[in-house]
Amino acid sequence: MEAGAEEVEVALPRDLIRRPATPLVALHGVDSVHELLAGRMVKVRAVSLEKLAPSTPKPKRGSYDGVRAGGILKAGWLEKHTNKAPAATAALIEWAAADGGEGALAKVVAEIAATRQHFASRGQARVVIVLVAASPVLEDVEQRYALVVQRASLDPRLASLLVTETDIALRFGAERLEGLLLSEARAFFEGAAAWSRKVLETLSPQSQAELIIRHGVKLAFYTEIADPGAPALKEYLTAYKDLSELAAFVPADRHPEVKSVAELLACKVCSLTLASSPPADAHSSLLRHLSLYKDFAGPPSAAFIHLAWLARQHAFFAAQLDLVAAAE
């Protein structure tokens, strides 16, 4: 890999940027049902919290006045959101639903309070409490669950019931939980997008062009998760335009870096365009992309690397067309 492109591959690993943007969520507690849930939730990528490295939210920078970027993209930010830091967490608590006594009710309410405090102390506010009903499950389990939610002062939007006695019940519970987690994850990324948009308003195009592209790429990715479709495509196109304007002024030794970012943004533009428009529109976008960067070949000794890069752009577009054809 060319120098400069290596840093971009760390910041935006090609295999991650080419996947559909799917929020990472965590499952904590009642480990026996994690695999069952993860296999039934396709709109989020659910993993056991214990398998993720501990992370603490970092405070936001107060001001970007005078800040300069040490490269277009910051290493590890996409890896963080796709493989390390969950946007929402499901805290699973085993619940003896058949025991309707005050003692049992007080016990589960206390466990809910302790669980919420545990995550709040770690800065993880987007937590959905999931009561996993232990066998035997009675016919009035929904009413008993509603009572627990009321006693524990839970927001119904942050609470769910999971019954595992039958596959149908498990599937229904997983679907309900998936909806809650997806809603919380999208709210998280809407907040992140709002922050990037706020930062972009303060940056100077004359002296902070690279930071504008960096936050533009972040804004596009966050938007894609929060609202995949036209809004995300618009942000990716804006980031691509800003990058192309910068490309005209960077020295040749930075062409590999610029080209790698352009490739990854073009991949997103292509896949999102194909999802909403005729293939001819995506093909036109590909041709413009190739026209812009066809002369970024670098030194003669690297000509074959540039040819491989050009071929990869065509290969990705062809692969996307195959997916569209397979879905018809």
XYZ file of C-alpha atoms in Angstrom:
328
model
C 0.000 0.000 0.000
C 1.278 3.491 -0.844
C 2.505 5.819 1.887
C -0.321 8.020 3.088
C -2.913 5.473 2.061
C -1.871 3.337 5.037
C -2.993 6.048 7.486
C -6.332 6.327 5.699
C -6.821 2.562 5.824
C -6.380 2.777 9.611
C -8.913 5.616 9.842
C -11.399 4.151 7.351
C -10.713 0.435 6.908
C -11.975 -0.486 3.447
C -13.931 -3.504 4.657
C -15.816 -1.323 7.167
C -16.695 1.574 4.889
C -18.051 -0.808 2.237
C -20.505 -2.412 4.650
C -23.949 -0.903 5.147
C -23.788 1.428 8.138
C -25.253 -0.683 10.946
C -25.138 0.545 14.549
C -23.214 -1.487 17.102
C -25.216 -2.327 20.232
C -24.227 -4.289 23.322
C -25.945 -7.001 25.345
C -25.224 -7.296 29.073
C -26.469 -9.917 31.525
C -28.236 -13.293 31.039
C -25.463 -14.451 28.696
C -27.394 -17.568 27.665
C -29.694 -15.557 25.377
C -27.109 -13.291 23.714
C -26.523 -15.513 20.716
C -30.242 -16.137 20.286
C -30.953 -12.416 20.250
C -28.042 -11.436 18.016
C -29.124 -13.940 15.391
C -32.633 -12.468 15.258
C -31.730 -8.763 15.138
C -30.591 -7.805 11.641
C -30.990 -4.024 11.781
C -28.354 -3.704 14.497
C -25.124 -5.596 15.164
C -25.484 -6.970 18.680
C -22.484 -8.277 20.630
C -21.871 -9.158 24.270
C -20.609 -6.150 26.195
C -17.935 -8.328 27.814
C -16.361 -8.842 24.369
C -15.879 -5.107 23.865
C -12.939 -3.187 25.269
C -13.987 -0.854 28.114
C -14.410 2.709 26.890
C -15.219 6.033 28.516
C -16.827 8.847 26.495
C -14.303 11.646 25.884
C -15.302 15.261 26.542
C -15.951 17.307 23.415
C -13.369 19.893 22.384
C -14.546 23.333 23.466
C -13.179 25.195 20.451
C -11.455 24.456 17.146
C -10.038 27.937 16.856
C -6.522 27.630 15.454
C -6.633 23.801 15.392
C -4.917 22.135 12.423
C -5.492 18.560 11.292
C -2.552 16.180 11.176
C -3.953 14.455 8.105
C -7.386 14.322 6.543
C -8.814 11.612 8.783
C -8.238 10.618 12.400
C -7.122 7.050 12.958
C -9.572 4.693 14.576
C -12.786 6.744 14.659
C -14.756 4.446 12.358
C -13.357 1.325 14.030
C -14.554 2.796 17.317
C -18.166 3.169 16.197
C -18.373 -0.105 14.275
C -16.440 -2.492 16.514
C -15.715 -0.946 19.909
C -18.148 1.619 21.351
C -21.831 0.616 21.316
C -24.368 3.302 20.511
C -26.869 1.643 22.870
C -26.902 -1.194 25.396
C -29.506 -3.756 26.397
C -29.197 -4.652 30.091
C -30.838 -8.058 30.545
C -32.188 -8.976 33.985
C -33.547 -12.407 34.820
C -37.035 -12.030 36.277
C -39.113 -14.567 38.197
C -42.347 -13.394 36.585
C -44.433 -16.115 38.257
C -43.654 -14.745 41.718
C -46.077 -11.859 42.215
C -45.243 -11.218 45.864
C -44.156 -7.801 47.131
C -40.759 -9.184 48.091
C -40.042 -10.435 44.576
C -41.289 -7.169 43.096
C -39.064 -5.101 45.384
C -36.083 -7.291 44.497
C -36.386 -6.825 40.744
C -37.053 -3.087 41.136
C -33.873 -2.780 43.246
C -31.887 -4.733 40.638
C -33.159 -2.439 37.889
C -32.119 0.633 39.903
C -28.643 -0.806 40.521
C -28.228 -1.657 36.841
C -29.221 1.830 35.729
C -26.832 3.388 38.244
C -24.027 1.093 37.067
C -24.300 2.281 33.473
C -24.980 5.929 34.366
C -21.751 6.050 36.387
C -19.872 4.980 33.259
C -21.454 7.598 31.042
C -23.629 5.055 29.215
C -27.049 6.665 29.328
C -28.672 4.912 26.374
C -29.548 1.664 28.146
C -32.654 -0.423 27.518
C -33.710 -2.537 30.515
C -34.832 -6.004 29.399
C -36.699 -8.296 31.785
C -36.070 -11.906 30.770
C -39.047 -13.849 32.083
C -38.001 -17.138 33.665
C -40.185 -20.230 33.286
C -42.960 -20.827 34.001
C -44.476 -17.824 32.189
C -48.073 -17.022 33.138
C -50.788 -15.684 30.853
C -50.813 -12.333 32.644
C -47.048 -11.792 32.223
C -47.607 -8.552 30.272
C -49.648 -7.094 33.143
C -47.000 -8.151 35.677
C -44.314 -6.622 33.469
C -46.260 -3.337 33.252
C -46.396 -3.227 37.047
C -42.620 -3.645 37.318
C -42.082 -0.866 34.756
C -44.357 1.400 36.770
C -42.770 0.606 40.152
C -39.257 1.037 38.751
C -40.221 4.370 37.111
C -38.951 3.105 33.769
C -39.556 4.947 30.527
C -41.505 2.414 28.412
C -39.286 3.416 25.488
C -36.289 2.150 27.459
C -37.771 -1.114 28.704
C -38.676 -4.414 27.099
C -39.965 -7.870 27.983
C -38.321 -11.017 26.656
C -40.021 -14.399 26.894
C -37.875 -17.314 25.716
C -40.215 -20.267 26.287
C -41.189 -20.561 22.608
C -39.471 -19.554 19.403
C -42.391 -17.319 18.451
C -42.208 -15.466 21.773
C -38.435 -15.133 21.461
C -38.737 -13.792 17.919
C -41.370 -11.261 18.991
C -39.275 -10.137 21.970
C -36.150 -9.811 19.827
C -38.039 -7.735 17.274
C -39.373 -5.410 19.957
C -35.942 -5.041 21.549
C -34.322 -4.429 18.167
C -36.712 -1.552 17.529
C -35.877 0.065 20.871
C -32.114 -0.351 20.415
C -32.248 0.972 16.866
C -34.199 4.015 18.024
C -31.675 4.729 20.779
C -28.704 4.192 18.442
C -30.170 6.532 15.855
C -30.772 9.146 18.542
C -27.118 8.791 19.564
C -25.895 9.338 16.018
C -28.316 12.203 15.455
C -26.609 13.883 18.414
C -23.176 13.108 16.977
C -24.237 14.508 13.598
C -25.529 17.684 15.238
C -22.175 18.122 16.969
C -20.205 17.677 13.721
C -22.543 20.110 11.975
C -21.923 22.635 14.758
C -18.156 22.183 14.444
C -18.307 22.638 10.668
C -19.994 26.005 11.135
C -16.941 27.263 13.071
C -14.175 26.057 10.744
C -12.332 28.250 8.253
C -12.251 27.006 4.628
C -9.004 28.902 4.099
C -6.987 27.473 7.001
C -8.873 24.364 8.162
C -9.859 22.613 4.933
C -8.693 19.209 6.152
C -10.706 19.516 9.364
C -13.754 20.431 7.269
C -13.344 17.203 5.297
C -12.731 15.171 8.458
C -15.903 16.388 10.128
C -17.773 16.208 6.837
C -16.965 12.498 6.562
C -18.029 11.973 10.177
C -21.261 13.892 9.575
C -22.019 11.741 6.527
C -21.400 8.486 8.407
C -23.463 9.554 11.414
C -26.270 10.693 9.119
C -26.215 7.384 7.251
C -26.975 5.494 10.455
C -29.549 7.992 11.721
C -31.291 8.434 8.359
C -29.960 6.188 5.567
C -31.046 7.628 2.243
C -31.080 11.051 0.604
C -29.767 13.001 3.667
C -26.753 10.688 3.975
C -26.051 10.807 0.232
C -26.122 14.604 0.367
C -23.523 14.671 3.166
C -21.235 12.163 1.408
C -21.424 14.227 -1.794
C -20.556 17.378 0.158
C -17.536 15.697 1.767
C -16.462 14.378 -1.639
C -16.748 17.870 -3.163
C -14.682 19.396 -0.336
C -12.035 16.716 -0.785
C -11.856 17.255 -4.540
C -11.339 20.977 -4.018
C -8.493 20.281 -1.611
C -6.984 17.702 -3.985
C -6.052 20.387 -6.496
C -3.629 21.955 -4.008
C -1.970 19.042 -2.194
C 1.562 17.967 -3.173
C 2.069 14.760 -5.128
C 3.367 12.887 -2.077
C -0.114 13.208 -0.537
C -1.963 11.959 -3.608
C -2.266 8.409 -2.188
C -3.913 9.757 0.975
C -6.380 11.905 -0.975
C -7.093 9.108 -3.416
C -7.858 6.628 -0.648
C -10.336 8.973 1.022
C -11.901 9.698 -2.378
C -12.276 5.972 -3.036
C -14.033 5.339 0.224
C -16.392 8.299 -0.203
C -17.107 7.253 -3.796
C -18.031 3.765 -2.542
C -20.668 5.259 -0.265
C -21.987 7.582 -2.964
C -22.243 4.644 -5.355
C -24.081 2.299 -2.970
C -26.505 4.985 -1.751
C -27.214 6.185 -5.288
C -27.943 2.649 -6.462
C -30.365 2.231 -3.562
C -32.544 5.122 -4.728
C -31.795 5.874 -8.397
C -31.278 4.094 -11.740
C -27.863 2.439 -12.214
C -27.035 5.018 -14.886
C -26.886 7.733 -12.196
C -24.360 5.746 -10.149
C -22.361 5.013 -13.307
C -22.196 8.729 -14.127
C -20.927 9.373 -10.598
C -18.247 6.695 -11.072
C -17.088 8.248 -14.361
C -16.785 11.694 -12.750
C -14.825 10.135 -9.889
C -12.401 8.432 -12.271
C -12.025 11.577 -14.350
C -11.103 13.633 -11.295
C -8.421 11.264 -10.046
C -7.116 9.554 -13.174
C -3.992 11.735 -13.183
C -3.127 11.171 -9.511
C -0.666 8.493 -10.551
C 2.282 9.470 -8.388
C 5.859 8.706 -9.459
C 6.472 6.409 -12.475
C 7.545 3.607 -10.154
C 4.048 3.562 -8.650
C 2.151 3.524 -11.944
C 0.999 -0.078 -11.458
C -0.420 0.813 -8.036
C -2.451 3.589 -9.611
C -3.737 1.201 -12.279
C -4.788 -1.196 -9.512
C -6.616 1.667 -7.796
C -8.480 2.533 -11.001
C -9.432 -1.112 -11.472
C -10.716 -1.326 -7.906
C -13.155 1.533 -8.549
C -14.647 -0.385 -11.477
C -14.691 -3.628 -9.477
C -16.637 -2.093 -6.606
C -19.220 -0.633 -8.979
C -19.606 -4.008 -10.698
C -20.047 -5.764 -7.361
C -22.763 -3.275 -6.374
C -24.565 -3.857 -9.667
C -24.512 -7.590 -8.962
C -26.150 -6.968 -5.588
C -28.842 -4.831 -7.187
C -29.518 -7.495 -9.816
C -29.685 -10.230 -7.174
C -32.239 -8.246 -5.179
C -34.602 -7.795 -8.137
